[in-house]
Short mmCIF file of C-alpha atoms and ligand atoms in Angstrom, two decimals:
data_model
loop_
_atom_site.label_atom_id
_atom_site.label_comp_id
_atom_site.label_asym_id
_atom_site.label_seq_id
_atom_site.Cartn_x
_atom_site.Cartn_y
_atom_site.Cartn_z
CA MET A 3 0.23 0.15 0.06
CA THR A 4 2.66 2.17 -0.35
CA ALA A 5 2.64 3.57 -3.56
CA PHE A 6 -0.86 4.39 -3.81
CA THR A 7 -2.06 6.78 -6.29
CA PRO A 8 -6.20 7.82 -5.95
CA PRO A 9 -7.33 7.10 -8.78
CA PHE A 10 -10.59 9.71 -8.71
CA CYS A 11 -12.22 11.89 -6.47
CA ALA A 12 -13.84 10.82 -3.78
CA ARG A 13 -16.78 13.04 -4.02
CA VAL A 14 -19.58 11.15 -6.40
CA SER A 15 -20.79 14.22 -8.13
CA CYS A 16 -16.81 15.20 -9.15
CA ILE A 17 -16.15 15.40 -12.38
CA HIS A 18 -13.11 12.96 -12.28
CA HIS A 19 -15.04 10.57 -10.34
CA GLU A 20 -14.55 7.80 -12.68
CA PRO A 21 -11.77 6.50 -13.97
CA LYS A 22 -10.21 6.13 -16.54
CA ASN A 23 -7.56 2.97 -17.79
CA HIS A 24 -6.51 6.07 -21.00
CA SER A 25 -6.23 9.18 -18.18
CA PRO A 26 -5.39 8.45 -14.81
CA TYR A 27 -6.71 10.23 -12.69
CA GLN A 28 -3.85 13.44 -11.84
CA ALA A 29 -6.20 16.84 -10.31
CA TYR A 30 -5.18 16.39 -6.79
CA ARG A 31 -2.61 17.95 -4.85
CA PRO A 32 -1.19 15.82 -0.93
CA TRP A 33 -3.12 17.66 1.68
CA GLY A 34 -0.46 15.46 4.67
CA PHE A 35 -1.55 12.30 6.66
CA TYR A 36 -2.87 11.29 10.33
CA HIS A 37 -1.44 8.14 12.34
CA THR A 38 -3.38 5.31 12.88
CA LYS A 39 -2.90 2.63 15.28
CA THR A 40 -3.60 -0.06 12.11
CA PHE A 41 -3.15 1.45 9.23
CA GLY A 42 0.23 3.46 10.71
CA LYS A 43 1.17 7.25 8.75
CA VAL A 44 -2.11 7.74 6.82
CA PRO A 45 -1.40 10.35 2.99
CA ARG A 46 -4.60 12.44 2.10
CA TYR A 47 -5.29 14.20 -0.43
CA ARG A 48 -7.22 16.78 -2.22
CA CYS A 49 -8.91 17.32 -5.62
CA ASN A 50 -8.14 20.46 -7.09
CA SER A 51 -11.08 20.08 -8.87
CA CYS A 52 -14.16 20.21 -6.40
CA GLY A 53 -12.01 20.65 -2.99
CA LYS A 54 -13.44 17.32 -1.32
CA THR A 55 -10.36 16.10 0.86
CA PHE A 56 -9.87 12.32 0.99
CA SER A 57 -7.20 9.77 2.18
CA ARG A 58 -5.58 5.77 1.49
CA GLN A 59 -8.19 4.24 3.83
CA THR A 60 -11.50 6.01 1.64
CA PHE A 61 -10.22 3.43 -1.10
CA SER A 62 -9.81 0.67 1.29
CA LEU A 63 -12.17 -2.55 1.84
CA ASP A 64 -10.83 -1.46 5.73
CA TYR A 65 -11.81 2.26 5.76
CA TYR A 66 -13.49 2.77 9.32
CA ALA A 67 -12.43 -0.11 10.36
CA LYS A 68 -10.19 -0.72 13.50
CA ARG A 69 -8.45 -4.22 13.38
CA ILE A 70 -7.50 -6.23 10.51
CA LEU A 71 -9.16 -9.86 9.05
CA SER A 72 -8.23 -11.64 6.49
CA TYR A 73 -11.08 -11.74 4.32
CA GLN A 74 -10.28 -15.22 2.46
CA ASP A 75 -10.06 -16.58 5.62
CA ILE A 76 -13.58 -15.14 6.87
CA VAL A 77 -15.43 -16.34 2.97
CA GLN A 78 -13.80 -19.71 3.63
CA ARG A 79 -14.83 -20.46 6.70
CA LEU A 80 -18.21 -18.56 6.69
CA SER A 81 -18.54 -21.63 2.83
CA SER A 82 -17.34 -24.19 5.33
CA CYS A 83 -20.62 -24.15 7.40
CA GLU A 84 -19.09 -22.10 10.14
CA SER A 85 -21.35 -20.29 12.65
CA LEU A 86 -20.58 -16.87 13.05
CA SER A 87 -19.67 -17.49 16.45
CA ALA A 88 -17.13 -20.42 15.40
CA ILE A 89 -16.04 -17.62 12.94
CA GLY A 90 -15.04 -15.70 16.20
CA ARG A 91 -13.72 -17.90 18.30
CA ALA A 92 -11.12 -18.54 15.59
CA LEU A 93 -9.88 -15.50 14.73
CA VAL A 94 -10.65 -13.86 17.92
CA SER A 95 -13.17 -11.75 17.52
CA SER A 96 -16.73 -10.71 17.82
CA THR A 97 -19.67 -11.56 15.78
CA ASP A 98 -20.64 -8.18 14.73
CA THR A 99 -16.93 -7.51 13.97
CA ILE A 100 -16.82 -10.93 12.10
CA SER A 101 -20.75 -9.65 10.56
CA ASN A 102 -19.36 -6.69 9.76
CA ARG A 103 -16.39 -7.35 7.58
CA ILE A 104 -18.87 -10.01 5.88
CA SER A 105 -21.30 -7.73 4.00
CA ARG A 106 -17.88 -5.45 3.22
CA ALA A 107 -16.90 -8.59 1.78
CA ALA A 108 -20.55 -8.82 0.51
CA ARG A 109 -20.73 -5.62 -2.01
CA GLN A 110 -16.66 -6.80 -3.23
CA ALA A 111 -18.86 -9.87 -4.30
CA LEU A 112 -21.80 -7.85 -5.66
CA ALA A 113 -19.77 -5.82 -7.60
CA LEU A 114 -17.41 -8.28 -9.32
CA SER A 115 -20.75 -10.85 -10.07
CA SER A 116 -22.11 -7.39 -12.00
CA THR A 117 -17.91 -6.73 -13.38
CA PHE A 118 -18.63 -10.62 -14.25
CA SER A 119 -22.43 -10.04 -15.76
CA SER A 120 -21.09 -7.30 -18.28
CA SER A 121 -17.64 -9.36 -19.56
CA ILE A 122 -18.16 -13.07 -19.82
CA HIS A 123 -20.58 -14.39 -22.88
CA PRO A 124 -22.22 -17.56 -21.78
CA ASP A 125 -23.02 -20.09 -24.17
CA GLU A 126 -24.99 -22.03 -22.23
CA ASP A 127 -28.80 -23.04 -21.58
CA LEU A 128 -30.17 -21.98 -17.85
CA ALA A 129 -32.36 -23.13 -14.60
CA ALA A 130 -33.89 -21.81 -12.31
CA ASP A 131 -35.72 -23.31 -8.42
CA GLY A 132 -36.32 -21.79 -5.27
CA PHE A 133 -33.93 -22.61 -2.52
CA GLU A 134 -36.49 -23.17 1.09
CA SER A 135 -35.24 -21.84 4.27
CA PHE A 136 -36.33 -18.76 6.47
CA CYS A 137 -35.19 -15.96 8.29
CA HIS A 138 -35.75 -14.97 12.41
CA SER A 139 -38.58 -18.03 12.49
CA GLN A 140 -39.98 -20.67 10.92
CA TYR A 141 -43.19 -18.68 10.61
CA PHE A 142 -41.45 -16.42 8.30
CA PRO A 143 -40.32 -19.12 5.34
CA ASN A 144 -38.24 -17.82 2.86
CA ASN A 145 -37.87 -18.30 -1.23
CA ILE A 146 -34.70 -17.60 -2.92
CA THR A 147 -34.86 -18.51 -6.42
CA LEU A 148 -31.32 -19.38 -8.39
CA LEU A 149 -30.00 -18.38 -11.95
CA VAL A 150 -27.92 -21.22 -12.43
CA GLY A 151 -25.81 -22.56 -15.59
CA ALA A 152 -26.82 -26.11 -16.32
CA SER A 153 -23.53 -27.39 -17.68
CA SER A 154 -21.23 -24.12 -15.17
CA GLN A 155 -23.63 -24.25 -12.16
CA TYR A 156 -21.99 -20.66 -12.59
CA VAL A 157 -25.00 -18.88 -11.06
CA TYR A 158 -26.12 -14.99 -12.44
CA ALA A 159 -28.52 -14.64 -10.40
CA ALA A 160 -30.56 -14.98 -7.04
CA ASP A 161 -33.23 -13.25 -5.51
CA HIS A 162 -35.50 -13.43 -2.17
CA VAL A 163 -38.72 -13.65 -0.77
CA THR A 164 -40.15 -14.40 2.11
CA LEU A 165 -43.43 -16.06 1.74
CA ARG A 166 -46.45 -17.15 4.27
CA ARG A 167 -46.27 -20.84 6.17
CA LYS A 168 -47.40 -22.91 5.25
CA GLY A 169 -48.30 -27.04 4.83
CA ARG A 170 -49.48 -29.33 8.25
CA MET A 171 -49.87 -27.04 10.98
CA THR A 172 -51.21 -27.98 15.06
CA LYS A 173 -53.91 -25.40 15.54
CA VAL A 174 -51.55 -24.00 18.85
CA GLN A 175 -49.51 -23.08 15.72
CA LYS A 176 -52.48 -21.84 14.31
CA LYS A 177 -53.59 -19.20 16.30
CA LYS A 178 -49.56 -18.49 16.64
CA ARG A 179 -49.09 -17.61 13.01
CA ALA A 180 -52.53 -16.25 13.01
CA GLU A 181 -51.42 -13.74 16.30
CA LEU A 182 -48.25 -12.49 13.99
CA GLU A 183 -49.60 -11.95 11.13
CA THR A 184 -51.20 -8.58 12.65
CA ARG A 185 -47.87 -7.46 13.22
CA TRP A 186 -46.56 -8.26 9.83
CA LYS A 187 -47.63 -10.38 6.60
CA ALA A 188 -45.55 -11.91 3.67
CA ARG A 189 -47.28 -9.65 -0.13
CA PRO A 190 -48.86 -13.01 -1.88
CA GLY A 191 -48.20 -13.40 -4.67
CA GLY A 192 -44.33 -13.70 -4.26
CA ILE A 193 -42.68 -16.26 -5.58
CA GLU A 194 -44.12 -14.88 -9.08
CA HIS A 195 -42.66 -11.39 -8.50
CA SER A 196 -39.68 -12.61 -7.29
CA PHE A 197 -39.55 -15.38 -10.40
CA ARG A 198 -40.19 -12.02 -13.07
CA ARG A 199 -36.67 -10.65 -11.89
CA ILE A 200 -35.13 -14.00 -11.91
CA ALA A 201 -36.36 -14.04 -15.85
CA ASP A 202 -35.38 -10.71 -16.47
CA GLU A 203 -31.87 -12.19 -15.67
CA ALA A 204 -32.03 -14.31 -17.74
CA ILE A 205 -33.05 -12.56 -20.28
CA ARG A 206 -29.45 -10.74 -19.77
CA VAL A 207 -27.61 -13.58 -19.89
CA TYR A 208 -29.10 -14.63 -23.39
CA ALA A 209 -28.53 -10.66 -24.51
CA GLN A 210 -25.16 -11.37 -23.18
CA GLY A 211 -24.86 -14.19 -24.55
CA ARG A 212 -24.11 -16.26 -27.89
CA ARG A 213 -27.25 -19.15 -27.29
CA SER A 214 -29.94 -18.36 -29.77
CA PRO A 215 -32.73 -20.09 -28.68
CA LEU A 216 -32.21 -20.14 -24.81
CA THR A 217 -33.99 -23.18 -22.90
CA LEU A 218 -34.96 -21.93 -19.25
CA TRP A 219 -35.21 -24.68 -17.14
CA THR A 220 -37.37 -24.63 -14.15
CA ASP A 221 -39.88 -27.14 -12.32
CA GLU A 222 -44.38 -27.53 -12.77
CA HIS A 223 -43.81 -25.05 -10.27
CA GLN A 224 -47.61 -23.19 -11.87
CA SER A 225 -45.94 -19.60 -10.38
CA TYR A 226 -43.00 -19.60 -13.32
CA ALA A 227 -45.20 -20.32 -16.21
CA MET A 228 -47.52 -17.34 -14.75
CA ALA A 229 -44.99 -14.99 -14.55
CA LEU A 230 -43.46 -15.59 -18.12
CA THR A 231 -47.48 -15.64 -19.59
CA HIS A 232 -48.06 -12.94 -17.38
CA SER A 233 -44.22 -10.55 -18.57
CA PRO A 234 -45.05 -8.40 -22.08
CA HIS A 235 -41.88 -9.34 -22.96
CA HIS A 236 -41.44 -12.61 -21.82
CA ALA A 237 -44.09 -13.67 -23.23
CA LEU A 238 -43.41 -12.19 -26.76
CA LEU A 239 -39.93 -13.21 -26.54
CA ILE A 240 -41.08 -17.39 -26.15
CA GLU A 241 -43.69 -16.31 -28.63
CA SER A 242 -40.80 -15.25 -31.10
CA GLY A 243 -38.62 -18.15 -30.01
CA PHE A 244 -36.08 -16.54 -28.75
CA LEU A 245 -36.03 -17.93 -25.32
CA ARG A 246 -37.40 -20.92 -24.57
CA HIS A 247 -39.30 -22.00 -20.43
CA GLN A 248 -39.00 -26.29 -20.75
CA VAL A 249 -40.85 -27.38 -17.02
CA VAL A 250 -39.45 -30.99 -15.55
CA SER A 251 -41.25 -32.99 -12.57
CA SER A 252 -39.61 -32.25 -9.31
CA ARG A 253 -40.63 -35.27 -9.08
CA ALA A 254 -37.42 -36.82 -11.95
CA ALA A 255 -34.78 -38.61 -9.90
CA ARG A 256 -32.18 -35.75 -9.27
CA THR A 257 -28.96 -37.56 -10.77
CA THR A 258 -26.47 -35.72 -12.96
CA SER A 259 -28.97 -36.04 -16.59
CA ASN A 260 -32.29 -34.05 -15.22
CA PRO A 261 -32.11 -30.13 -16.55
CA LEU A 262 -32.22 -29.34 -12.98
CA PHE A 263 -29.11 -30.52 -12.50
CA PRO A 264 -27.46 -27.54 -11.32
CA VAL A 265 -30.54 -26.42 -9.12
CA ASN A 266 -30.49 -29.88 -7.25
CA TYR A 267 -26.76 -29.14 -7.07
CA LEU A 268 -26.94 -26.04 -5.18
CA ASP A 269 -29.79 -26.71 -3.13
CA ARG A 270 -27.38 -29.21 -1.89
CA GLU A 271 -24.16 -27.32 -1.84
CA LEU A 272 -26.59 -24.57 -0.29
CA ARG A 273 -27.56 -27.25 2.97
CA LYS A 274 -24.47 -28.61 3.56
CA ASP A 275 -21.59 -25.25 3.53
CA LEU A 276 -24.35 -22.15 4.58
CA HIS A 277 -24.44 -22.92 8.91
CA GLU A 278 -28.05 -21.28 8.09
CA HIS A 279 -29.47 -23.39 6.26
CA VAL A 280 -28.58 -26.71 7.79
CA ARG A 281 -31.64 -28.82 8.70
CA GLU A 282 -32.52 -28.12 12.65
CA THR A 283 -30.09 -25.31 12.66
CA VAL A 284 -29.37 -22.73 15.61
CA CYS A 285 -27.73 -20.97 13.50
CA PHE A 286 -30.50 -20.03 11.01
CA GLY A 287 -30.45 -16.28 10.30
CA ARG A 288 -32.09 -14.19 11.88
CA ASN A 289 -31.92 -10.56 9.56
CA VAL A 290 -32.72 -11.16 5.82
CA ASN A 291 -30.55 -8.06 4.62
CA ARG A 292 -27.51 -10.65 7.06
CA GLN A 293 -28.18 -13.69 5.20
CA MET A 294 -28.14 -12.95 1.56
CA GLU A 295 -25.61 -10.37 2.44
CA ARG A 296 -23.88 -14.47 3.48
CA LEU A 297 -25.60 -15.17 0.89
CA SER A 298 -24.10 -12.97 -2.07
CA VAL A 299 -19.68 -14.04 -0.12
CA TYR A 300 -20.50 -17.58 -0.21
CA LEU A 301 -22.01 -17.33 -4.15
CA LEU A 302 -18.57 -15.78 -4.38
CA TRP A 303 -16.57 -18.75 -2.97
CA HIS A 304 -18.71 -21.29 -5.06
CA ASN A 305 -18.66 -18.87 -8.35
CA THR A 306 -14.63 -18.51 -8.61
CA ILE A 307 -13.44 -19.68 -5.81
CA LYS A 308 -14.13 -23.00 -5.71
CA ARG A 309 -13.21 -25.48 -8.02
CA HIS A 310 -16.20 -27.24 -10.57
CA ARG A 311 -16.10 -30.60 -9.50
CA ALA A 312 -12.89 -31.73 -7.29
CA ARG A 313 -11.90 -34.07 -9.43
CA GLU A 314 -11.36 -32.08 -12.65
CA GLY A 315 -8.83 -29.98 -12.58
CA PRO A 316 -8.14 -26.00 -10.70
CA ARG A 317 -10.51 -24.97 -13.38
CA LYS A 318 -13.40 -22.48 -11.42
CA ASN A 319 -16.96 -22.11 -12.52
CA VAL A 320 -16.61 -18.52 -13.49
CA GLU A 321 -13.95 -19.80 -16.19
CA MET A 322 -17.09 -22.77 -17.34
CA THR A 323 -19.49 -20.32 -18.18
CA GLY A 324 -18.18 -21.21 -22.03
CA CYS A 325 -16.11 -18.39 -22.68
CA THR A 326 -12.79 -17.74 -20.53
CA THR A 327 -10.67 -14.99 -22.18
CA GLU A 328 -12.18 -12.45 -21.32
CA VAL A 329 -12.93 -12.67 -17.60
CA ASP A 330 -11.20 -10.63 -16.05
CA MET A 331 -9.13 -12.41 -12.85
CA GLU A 332 -6.76 -10.05 -11.99
CA GLU A 333 -10.06 -8.62 -10.49
CA LEU A 334 -9.68 -11.11 -8.02
CA LYS A 335 -6.57 -10.28 -6.54
CA HIS A 336 -7.61 -6.67 -4.84
CA ILE A 337 -10.81 -7.36 -4.84
CA TRP A 338 -10.14 -7.50 -0.30
CA VAL A 339 -7.61 -4.44 -0.74
CA TRP A 340 -10.01 -2.22 -2.63
CA ARG A 341 -13.36 -1.67 -2.09
CA ALA A 342 -15.85 -1.40 -4.38
CA TRP A 343 -18.43 2.14 -5.40
CA ARG A 344 -21.32 2.67 -5.51
CA SER A 345 -22.21 4.50 -7.72
CA LEU A 346 -19.23 3.40 -10.55
CA THR A 347 -21.52 -0.75 -9.31
CA GLU A 348 -24.45 -1.27 -12.18
CA LEU A 349 -27.33 -3.51 -9.86
CA SER A 350 -29.85 -5.96 -10.21
CA ASP A 351 -33.15 -4.35 -8.38
CA ALA A 352 -32.20 -7.86 -5.59
CA MET A 353 -28.78 -6.91 -6.31
CA ARG A 354 -29.26 -3.37 -4.75
CA GLU A 355 -31.55 -5.20 -1.97
CA THR A 356 -28.58 -6.65 -1.01
CA TRP A 357 -26.70 -3.81 -0.80
CA GLU A 358 -28.19 -0.82 0.46
CA ARG A 359 -29.66 -3.61 2.74
CA LEU A 360 -33.21 -3.02 1.55
CA ARG A 361 -35.45 -6.21 2.73
CA ASP A 362 -38.00 -6.17 5.71
CA THR A 363 -37.57 -8.31 8.09
CA PRO A 364 -40.08 -9.75 9.58
CA LEU A 365 -41.24 -8.39 12.68
CA SER A 366 -38.44 -5.61 12.70
CA ARG A 367 -39.31 -2.88 13.84
CA LYS A 368 -36.97 -0.51 12.35
CA PRO A 369 -34.97 -0.41 8.80
CA ASP A 370 -31.58 -1.67 8.81
CA TYR A 371 -28.15 0.85 10.09
CA LEU A 372 -25.94 0.76 6.78
CA PRO A 373 -23.02 3.20 7.01
CA ARG A 374 -22.83 6.01 4.95
CA TYR A 375 -19.77 5.46 3.03
CA ALA A 376 -21.37 2.34 1.48
CA LEU A 377 -23.73 4.77 -0.76
CA MET A 378 -21.08 6.70 -1.54
ZN1 LIG B 414 -12.76 15.84 -6.78
#
C-alpha cells in the first residue's frame, strides 16, 4: 500500500469521480497525513477540481475498520459451514466484527458479479428453482430463487422473497401464525414476482450470451409459468422463439442427466455449506439483509474460488461459462484490498436490495443500518 495514487476523486458528483484507464486521475495534491494504530501513517489528498479531501483509507476495503482480519479466511470459513460464533472464536473477534466484514465482502462480491455479468458471454442453457429456508423464525419461510448455468453451475442471479407459512400445522401453530400476521404479513404472489425478476436476469444472460434460442429449465411450479405469461416482454420472447421455457417434474430422479441438476446441486451445496441453511440448525438467520449478504459471499466463493469439480482440474465455475479469455481474473487479486463503490457499480434490483439492505425482516421495528460510505 506504500505506492498508492488515488484512482479518482472521492466526491461522487465530481467530474473526476469515474476512473479512466487512458488518462489516470492527476487533478489532486497531497494534503498531509494522519496516524492510526492499525494502518500507520495514512496519506491525505485534496481534489484540485472540487476541493474534496480524502485519504488512502477512503479507497480501502477496511475504511473505518479498527482491526485487520483476513477476508479470504472469513469467506473460506463461512463457506465451509462455520457459524459466525465459530468464526469469531477462531479469529478472536466478536460476531458483530465478523458480520461487519461479511457485509463488506458481500458488497465486493456483488460488484465482482456485476463486472462478470458484462464481461462473460455464456454459451449454455439455464436452470432456475427456489431454495427454501427461513429467517427470524420458522413462521417466516423464504424462497431464494437461483438462476444457474446448466453446464457451468455458475450462479447468474439470486432473488429472495419471504413467504406465508403453509403446510401442516397444529391448532396452536395456526393461532400463533394468525397472531404474528397481525404484526407482519408476507406479500401475496411473492414467488411469481421474484421469478419474474429472475426471468429478467435470464434475458440479460441471453443478451450477453452466444446461445439462441436460450432454454430456461424449471420445475412445474405454476408461479413460474404465470410469471412468464403475465409479463409482455417475456411472453413476446417466448412467442418469437428466442426464449424456451421447459419444465421437468420436481419428482424426477435428481441425477446429473436431469436438466434441473444445476439447481438441485446448488440446493444440496447450500444446505451443507452454509450453516444457517442446515436442517434443524440453531444458527439460523435472524435478519434477511444479513442472510442475503452471507449468500452473496457464498456465491462469490462458489463461482470464483471453489473448483468446478473436485476431481477435474483447477477450473472455476466462472471459467466454465463458455468464455474464459475475457474474464479478468486479475480483478480477484484486488477485491480484498480496494473497496467497490456503489456509484460506480451497476446492480440488478435484487443485488441493489442486498447492497443497500432494503429488504424487510419480519417483525423488525426499524430499517437496517447501512454506513453512509457504502452508498457512495
Ligand atoms: Zn473532485
